[in-house]
Amino acid sequence: NIHYKCIVQENDVVKEGQIIAISTKENEGIRSYIHSSVPGKVSSVGECLLPSGKKGTAVKIKTEGSFSYLGKSLPETDWQWFSKENFLDLISTKGVLNTFSQAVPLAQQISSCTISKGRFVIARLFDEDPSRMTDSFVAENFLHEILVGTKIVARTLEAQGIIFILPKKSDVQLKEDDFTPYPVLVLEADTSKYPSGYMQNIINLVKKDVHSSEKNTFSFINKKSIFCDPQTLVSVYDAAVLGKPSVETFVHVTGNWLNSAAIMKVRIGTTIKDLVSQCGGFKNQPAKIIINGLLHGSAV
C-alpha cells in the first residue's frame, strides 16, 4: 500500500496535471505522484468513502479556467534519444500506474525488477475479464501508442525480449523489425475460454509454445517479468512522448438497468453518478453497482 501526502489546501488554484499529492515514502528510490485531472479551485480536502467501503482522503476541485492538455495538440518529444533514466523519471513523475492486475506505480515495478533471466515486457491486448471490454477497445483504437509504449518500457527495463499476447483471429499485424534490438514473441490466446488472460495463463501459454531454439530465451518468463495492459502502455506513451500526466482513463459502463452502455474516456475522479448520467440514467433502481468487472469486481 502507498500512502500519500496532500500538498494542496482549500482555496488553492490548481492547473490540469499539477501534482496535488506525493507518496510519503520512497519505494526503490522512487516516489509516486497524483495529479489534478482538471484546472480549478480546491473547494475542500477531506475524507471520502472509497469503493472498498473504507475511508480515504480526497481533494474536491471546482472546475474553472483553461485546460493545459485537454483539446490541445501536443507535439511529440524526441523520445528516441532519451536514456532509461529519462524514461524512468517521466513514468514516475507523470504518475503512470500499471493496471494489469492491481494498480501499482510502474516506475517502482521496473526499478525493483532485479532478475537476471526473464526480464521481459509482456503486453496483453485484451481483457482478462470477459465482462469488460475496455482493454480490447483501447488495443483496437490506440495500437500505435501501445506499440511505442511497449518499446519505451522495454528500454527502461533493459528487457531481454518483448511478448505480445493477442486474441485469436486478431487483425493486429506486428513486425519484429520494428522492435529491434529486442527479440519478439507473438502468441494468440483463446479468449473464448476462461481463464485466458491472467498472469499464470500467459506464463503457461508461453512455456508451452516456445520450442524453437531461437525463441528458447522466452522460456524464462516468470511472475517478476513486467506484465502490462493496453491502458498502462498508452499512459506510458502519453508520459514519455507527449509529456502528459495520468489524468484520465477509459471505462466501460454497462448493465441491464442502464438506458445505454458506453465506453468513455473520463477524468480521474469522475463520480459513478456522472457516468450513469452520461448513459441516460437508470431505467429502474439497480440492486447493485459493481466496479472492475463481474468476476473480480466489488459492489459499491
Tab-separated table of C-alpha atoms in Angstrom:
chain	number	residue	atom	x	y	z
A	1	ASN	CA	0.000	0.000	0.000
A	2	ILE	CA	1.165	3.514	-0.804
A	3	HIS	CA	0.357	6.414	1.488
A	4	TYR	CA	0.165	9.891	0.010
A	5	LYS	CA	0.505	13.367	1.495
A	6	CYS	CA	-1.762	16.052	0.061
A	7	ILE	CA	0.251	19.159	-0.902
A	8	VAL	CA	-2.658	21.492	-1.697
A	9	GLN	CA	-5.241	23.061	0.595
A	10	GLU	CA	-8.656	24.689	0.420
A	11	ASN	CA	-8.883	27.725	-1.915
A	12	ASP	CA	-5.671	26.827	-3.778
A	13	VAL	CA	-5.882	27.299	-7.549
A	14	VAL	CA	-4.561	24.291	-9.470
A	15	LYS	CA	-3.794	23.582	-13.106
A	16	GLU	CA	-4.701	20.470	-15.072
A	17	GLY	CA	-1.877	17.995	-14.490
A	18	GLN	CA	-0.491	19.766	-11.409
A	19	ILE	CA	0.845	17.476	-8.681
A	20	ILE	CA	-1.551	17.548	-5.722
A	21	ALA	CA	-0.247	14.612	-3.662
A	22	ILE	CA	3.046	12.795	-3.214
A	23	SER	CA	3.907	9.464	-1.609
A	24	THR	CA	5.155	9.780	1.958
A	25	LYS	CA	7.953	7.246	1.414
A	26	GLU	CA	10.265	6.357	-1.432
A	27	ASN	CA	9.979	2.852	-2.829
A	28	GLU	CA	13.028	1.631	-4.756
A	29	GLY	CA	14.273	5.229	-4.555
A	30	ILE	CA	11.192	6.464	-6.430
A	31	ARG	CA	8.208	8.462	-5.234
A	32	SER	CA	4.657	8.280	-6.559
A	33	TYR	CA	2.547	11.272	-7.573
A	34	ILE	CA	-1.123	12.157	-8.025
A	35	HIS	CA	-2.112	14.980	-10.389
A	36	SER	CA	-5.136	17.205	-10.662
A	37	SER	CA	-7.273	15.973	-13.549
A	38	VAL	CA	-8.896	19.386	-14.060
A	39	PRO	CA	-7.987	23.059	-13.637
A	40	GLY	CA	-9.858	24.899	-10.914
A	41	LYS	CA	-10.075	25.856	-7.277
A	42	VAL	CA	-9.753	23.451	-4.364
A	43	SER	CA	-13.097	23.613	-2.571
A	44	SER	CA	-12.202	21.119	0.148
A	45	VAL	CA	-9.732	18.476	1.290
A	46	GLY	CA	-11.233	15.776	3.457
A	47	GLU	CA	-12.468	12.243	3.888
A	48	CYS	CA	-14.400	10.349	1.245
A	49	LEU	CA	-15.904	6.877	1.074
A	50	LEU	CA	-13.896	4.599	-1.223
A	51	PRO	CA	-15.427	1.787	-3.336
A	52	SER	CA	-13.972	-0.730	-0.862
A	53	GLY	CA	-16.090	0.774	1.905
A	54	LYS	CA	-13.036	2.260	3.615
A	55	LYS	CA	-12.408	5.965	4.059
A	56	GLY	CA	-9.666	7.901	2.323
A	57	THR	CA	-8.559	11.455	1.625
A	58	ALA	CA	-9.893	13.290	-1.409
A	59	VAL	CA	-9.305	16.692	-2.954
A	60	LYS	CA	-12.515	18.234	-4.280
A	61	ILE	CA	-11.883	20.668	-7.121
A	62	LYS	CA	-14.382	23.032	-8.703
A	63	THR	CA	-13.503	23.081	-12.387
A	64	GLU	CA	-12.718	26.508	-13.787
A	65	GLY	CA	-10.127	28.105	-16.045
A	66	SER	CA	-8.338	26.728	-19.100
A	67	PHE	CA	-7.051	23.191	-19.590
A	68	SER	CA	-3.352	22.534	-20.158
A	69	TYR	CA	-3.740	19.277	-22.124
A	70	LEU	CA	-7.394	18.633	-22.963
A	71	GLY	CA	-8.188	19.708	-26.522
A	72	LYS	CA	-4.570	20.685	-27.191
A	73	SER	CA	-2.397	19.270	-29.968
A	74	LEU	CA	0.645	18.072	-28.056
A	75	PRO	CA	3.913	17.761	-30.018
A	76	GLU	CA	5.923	14.556	-29.744
A	77	THR	CA	9.262	14.781	-27.987
A	78	ASP	CA	12.464	13.273	-29.395
A	79	TRP	CA	11.911	10.296	-27.114
A	80	GLN	CA	14.112	8.008	-29.223
A	81	TRP	CA	17.150	9.781	-27.749
A	82	PHE	CA	16.066	9.522	-24.107
A	83	SER	CA	18.025	7.353	-21.701
A	84	LYS	CA	16.443	4.718	-19.457
A	85	GLU	CA	16.872	7.180	-16.568
A	86	ASN	CA	14.901	9.818	-18.504
A	87	PHE	CA	12.090	7.339	-19.140
A	88	LEU	CA	12.027	6.138	-15.540
A	89	ASP	CA	11.778	9.725	-14.286
A	90	LEU	CA	8.935	10.551	-16.690
A	91	ILE	CA	6.991	7.379	-15.889
A	92	SER	CA	7.381	8.188	-12.182
A	93	THR	CA	6.644	11.923	-12.121
A	94	LYS	CA	3.726	11.647	-14.558
A	95	GLY	CA	2.033	9.139	-12.244
A	96	VAL	CA	1.844	6.118	-14.556
A	97	LEU	CA	0.195	3.126	-12.883
A	98	ASN	CA	0.384	-0.429	-14.171
A	99	THR	CA	-3.212	-1.687	-14.051
A	100	PHE	CA	-2.544	-5.184	-15.437
A	101	SER	CA	-3.572	-6.792	-12.160
A	102	GLN	CA	-3.638	-4.387	-9.252
A	103	ALA	CA	-2.814	-0.725	-9.800
A	104	VAL	CA	0.868	-0.251	-8.894
A	105	PRO	CA	3.349	2.505	-9.838
A	106	LEU	CA	5.062	1.258	-12.995
A	107	ALA	CA	8.361	3.055	-12.302
A	108	GLN	CA	8.725	1.295	-8.960
A	109	GLN	CA	7.838	-2.033	-10.564
A	110	ILE	CA	10.545	-1.594	-13.206
A	111	SER	CA	13.132	-0.367	-10.709
A	112	SER	CA	12.541	-3.341	-8.394
A	113	CYS	CA	12.909	-5.887	-11.220
A	114	THR	CA	16.359	-7.298	-10.480
A	115	ILE	CA	16.058	-10.726	-12.109
A	116	SER	CA	18.856	-11.719	-14.473
A	117	LYS	CA	16.664	-14.022	-16.563
A	118	GLY	CA	13.096	-13.363	-17.591
A	119	ARG	CA	13.412	-9.578	-17.967
A	120	PHE	CA	10.566	-9.442	-20.473
A	121	VAL	CA	7.817	-6.951	-21.205
A	122	ILE	CA	4.531	-8.748	-21.802
A	123	ALA	CA	1.710	-6.811	-23.473
A	124	ARG	CA	-1.723	-8.427	-23.229
A	125	LEU	CA	-4.043	-6.831	-25.804
A	126	PHE	CA	-7.428	-7.986	-24.498
A	127	ASP	CA	-9.476	-8.093	-21.279
A	128	GLU	CA	-8.852	-10.935	-18.852
A	129	ASP	CA	-12.408	-10.461	-17.528
A	130	PRO	CA	-14.953	-11.268	-20.297
A	131	SER	CA	-17.487	-8.903	-18.690
A	132	ARG	CA	-15.234	-5.952	-19.572
A	133	MET	CA	-14.368	-4.501	-22.973
A	134	THR	CA	-12.024	-1.649	-22.044
A	135	ASP	CA	-8.632	-3.209	-22.819
A	136	SER	CA	-9.883	-4.696	-26.082
A	137	PHE	CA	-11.294	-1.319	-27.135
A	138	VAL	CA	-8.051	0.517	-26.322
A	139	ALA	CA	-5.987	-2.146	-28.135
A	140	GLU	CA	-8.105	-1.794	-31.287
A	141	ASN	CA	-8.087	2.010	-31.343
A	142	PHE	CA	-4.699	3.020	-29.934
A	143	LEU	CA	-2.329	0.405	-31.322
A	144	HIS	CA	0.386	2.909	-32.314
A	145	GLU	CA	0.531	4.332	-28.791
A	146	ILE	CA	0.602	0.823	-27.316
A	147	LEU	CA	3.500	-0.318	-29.509
A	148	VAL	CA	5.555	2.803	-28.759
A	149	GLY	CA	4.732	2.475	-25.059
A	150	THR	CA	5.891	-1.160	-25.149
A	151	LYS	CA	9.251	-0.168	-26.676
A	152	ILE	CA	9.700	2.534	-24.029
A	153	VAL	CA	9.025	0.085	-21.173
A	154	ALA	CA	11.444	-2.404	-22.780
A	155	ARG	CA	14.168	0.230	-23.000
A	156	THR	CA	13.569	1.399	-19.428
A	157	LEU	CA	13.666	-2.191	-18.144
A	158	GLU	CA	16.638	-3.120	-20.346
A	159	ALA	CA	14.471	-6.019	-21.389
A	160	GLN	CA	15.681	-9.304	-22.841
A	161	GLY	CA	12.619	-9.501	-25.087
A	162	ILE	CA	9.027	-8.457	-25.748
A	163	ILE	CA	5.984	-10.745	-25.734
A	164	PHE	CA	2.635	-9.809	-27.264
A	165	ILE	CA	-0.446	-11.832	-26.334
A	166	LEU	CA	-3.281	-11.330	-28.825
A	167	PRO	CA	-6.781	-12.779	-29.003
A	168	LYS	CA	-7.296	-15.465	-31.649
A	169	LYS	CA	-8.077	-14.182	-35.155
A	170	SER	CA	-6.752	-10.736	-34.233
A	171	ASP	CA	-6.246	-8.241	-37.064
A	172	VAL	CA	-3.134	-6.813	-35.402
A	173	GLN	CA	-0.040	-7.117	-37.595
A	174	LEU	CA	3.296	-6.860	-35.797
A	175	LYS	CA	6.701	-6.638	-37.471
A	176	GLU	CA	9.579	-7.919	-35.367
A	177	ASP	CA	11.945	-5.482	-37.096
A	178	ASP	CA	10.008	-2.584	-35.546
A	179	PHE	CA	11.265	-3.635	-32.112
A	180	THR	CA	14.973	-4.098	-32.830
A	181	PRO	CA	17.154	-4.884	-30.872
A	182	TYR	CA	14.610	-6.787	-28.757
A	183	PRO	CA	13.558	-10.316	-29.767
A	184	VAL	CA	9.780	-10.523	-30.104
A	185	LEU	CA	7.360	-13.370	-29.451
A	186	VAL	CA	3.740	-13.057	-30.634
A	187	LEU	CA	1.191	-15.583	-29.374
A	188	GLU	CA	-2.576	-15.919	-29.581
A	189	ALA	CA	-4.769	-16.809	-26.621
A	190	ASP	CA	-8.145	-18.490	-26.931
A	191	THR	CA	-10.274	-15.795	-25.305
A	192	SER	CA	-13.424	-17.877	-25.802
A	193	LYS	CA	-12.198	-19.994	-22.902
A	194	TYR	CA	-11.940	-18.685	-19.360
A	195	PRO	CA	-9.485	-18.016	-17.855
A	196	SER	CA	-7.049	-16.991	-20.594
A	197	GLY	CA	-5.536	-13.590	-19.790
A	198	TYR	CA	-4.214	-13.806	-16.262
A	199	MET	CA	-0.511	-13.834	-15.471
A	200	GLN	CA	-0.251	-17.582	-14.900
A	201	ASN	CA	-2.307	-18.304	-18.056
A	202	ILE	CA	0.160	-16.251	-20.095
A	203	ILE	CA	3.202	-17.898	-18.476
A	204	ASN	CA	1.762	-21.340	-19.249
A	205	LEU	CA	0.964	-20.300	-22.842
A	206	VAL	CA	4.492	-19.033	-23.461
A	207	LYS	CA	6.218	-22.060	-21.926
A	208	LYS	CA	4.010	-24.411	-23.952
A	209	ASP	CA	4.639	-22.651	-27.268
A	210	VAL	CA	8.386	-21.993	-27.017
A	211	HIS	CA	10.046	-24.901	-28.808
A	212	SER	CA	12.452	-23.466	-31.383
A	213	SER	CA	15.982	-22.728	-30.201
A	214	GLU	CA	15.913	-19.064	-31.282
A	215	LYS	CA	12.872	-18.465	-29.055
A	216	ASN	CA	14.107	-20.571	-26.152
A	217	THR	CA	15.080	-17.473	-24.174
A	218	PHE	CA	11.377	-16.738	-23.623
A	219	SER	CA	11.037	-19.926	-21.556
A	220	PHE	CA	12.465	-17.924	-18.633
A	221	ILE	CA	9.255	-15.889	-18.332
A	222	ASN	CA	8.118	-15.649	-14.692
A	223	LYS	CA	5.906	-13.620	-12.367
A	224	LYS	CA	8.634	-11.000	-11.905
A	225	SER	CA	8.549	-10.119	-15.616
A	226	ILE	CA	6.683	-6.882	-16.395
A	227	PHE	CA	3.103	-7.604	-17.499
A	228	CYS	CA	1.174	-4.638	-18.938
A	229	ASP	CA	-2.317	-3.964	-20.253
A	230	PRO	CA	-3.224	-1.539	-23.090
A	231	GLN	CA	-4.236	1.356	-20.828
A	232	THR	CA	-0.894	1.214	-19.000
A	233	LEU	CA	1.055	1.306	-22.260
A	234	VAL	CA	-0.982	4.247	-23.583
A	235	SER	CA	-0.233	6.073	-20.313
A	236	VAL	CA	3.484	5.405	-20.859
A	237	TYR	CA	3.200	6.895	-24.363
A	238	ASP	CA	1.400	9.953	-23.016
A	239	ALA	CA	4.016	10.479	-20.294
A	240	ALA	CA	7.207	9.859	-22.267
A	241	VAL	CA	6.238	11.048	-25.749
A	242	LEU	CA	3.724	13.831	-25.013
A	243	GLY	CA	4.831	14.825	-21.504
A	244	LYS	CA	1.264	14.341	-20.296
A	245	PRO	CA	0.481	13.143	-16.750
A	246	SER	CA	-2.055	10.429	-15.966
A	247	VAL	CA	-5.274	12.411	-15.539
A	248	GLU	CA	-7.820	10.316	-17.474
A	249	THR	CA	-8.808	6.733	-18.121
A	250	PHE	CA	-11.167	4.616	-20.214
A	251	VAL	CA	-14.157	2.985	-18.517
A	252	HIS	CA	-16.751	0.509	-19.782
A	253	VAL	CA	-20.175	1.217	-18.288
A	254	THR	CA	-22.927	-1.335	-18.869
A	255	GLY	CA	-25.835	-3.097	-17.187
A	256	ASN	CA	-29.463	-4.154	-17.603
A	257	TRP	CA	-30.816	-1.152	-15.717
A	258	LEU	CA	-28.906	1.493	-17.728
A	259	ASN	CA	-30.623	3.246	-20.613
A	260	SER	CA	-27.473	2.765	-22.706
A	261	ALA	CA	-23.987	1.297	-22.422
A	262	ALA	CA	-20.790	3.155	-23.258
A	263	ILE	CA	-17.019	3.152	-23.285
A	264	MET	CA	-15.912	6.583	-22.129
A	265	LYS	CA	-12.643	8.423	-21.670
A	266	VAL	CA	-13.116	10.248	-18.394
A	267	ARG	CA	-11.188	12.376	-15.948
A	268	ILE	CA	-9.826	10.527	-12.938
A	269	GLY	CA	-12.112	11.471	-10.051
A	270	THR	CA	-15.306	11.403	-12.102
A	271	THR	CA	-18.157	10.093	-9.970
A	272	ILE	CA	-20.219	6.992	-10.733
A	273	LYS	CA	-23.266	9.267	-10.620
A	274	ASP	CA	-21.893	11.309	-13.536
A	275	LEU	CA	-21.061	8.164	-15.534
A	276	VAL	CA	-24.632	6.920	-15.081
A	277	SER	CA	-25.955	10.321	-16.167
A	278	GLN	CA	-23.902	10.152	-19.369
A	279	CYS	CA	-25.541	6.790	-20.101
A	280	GLY	CA	-29.020	8.288	-19.813
A	281	GLY	CA	-29.623	7.311	-16.219
A	282	PHE	CA	-31.235	4.192	-14.769
A	283	LYS	CA	-34.388	2.533	-16.071
A	284	ASN	CA	-35.019	1.211	-12.560
A	285	GLN	CA	-33.188	1.299	-9.266
A	286	PRO	CA	-30.341	-1.261	-9.557
A	287	ALA	CA	-29.838	-3.925	-6.905
A	288	LYS	CA	-26.051	-3.482	-7.085
A	289	ILE	CA	-23.392	-1.344	-8.735
A	290	ILE	CA	-20.191	-3.297	-9.380
A	291	ILE	CA	-16.821	-1.878	-10.395
A	292	ASN	CA	-13.892	-3.679	-12.074
A	293	GLY	CA	-15.925	-6.431	-13.700
A	294	LEU	CA	-18.349	-9.143	-12.689
A	295	LEU	CA	-15.718	-11.785	-11.921
A	296	HIS	CA	-13.332	-9.871	-9.688
A	297	GLY	CA	-15.153	-6.622	-9.070
A	298	SER	CA	-16.719	-5.340	-5.878
A	299	ALA	CA	-20.154	-3.959	-5.069
A	300	VAL	CA	-20.035	-0.276	-4.124
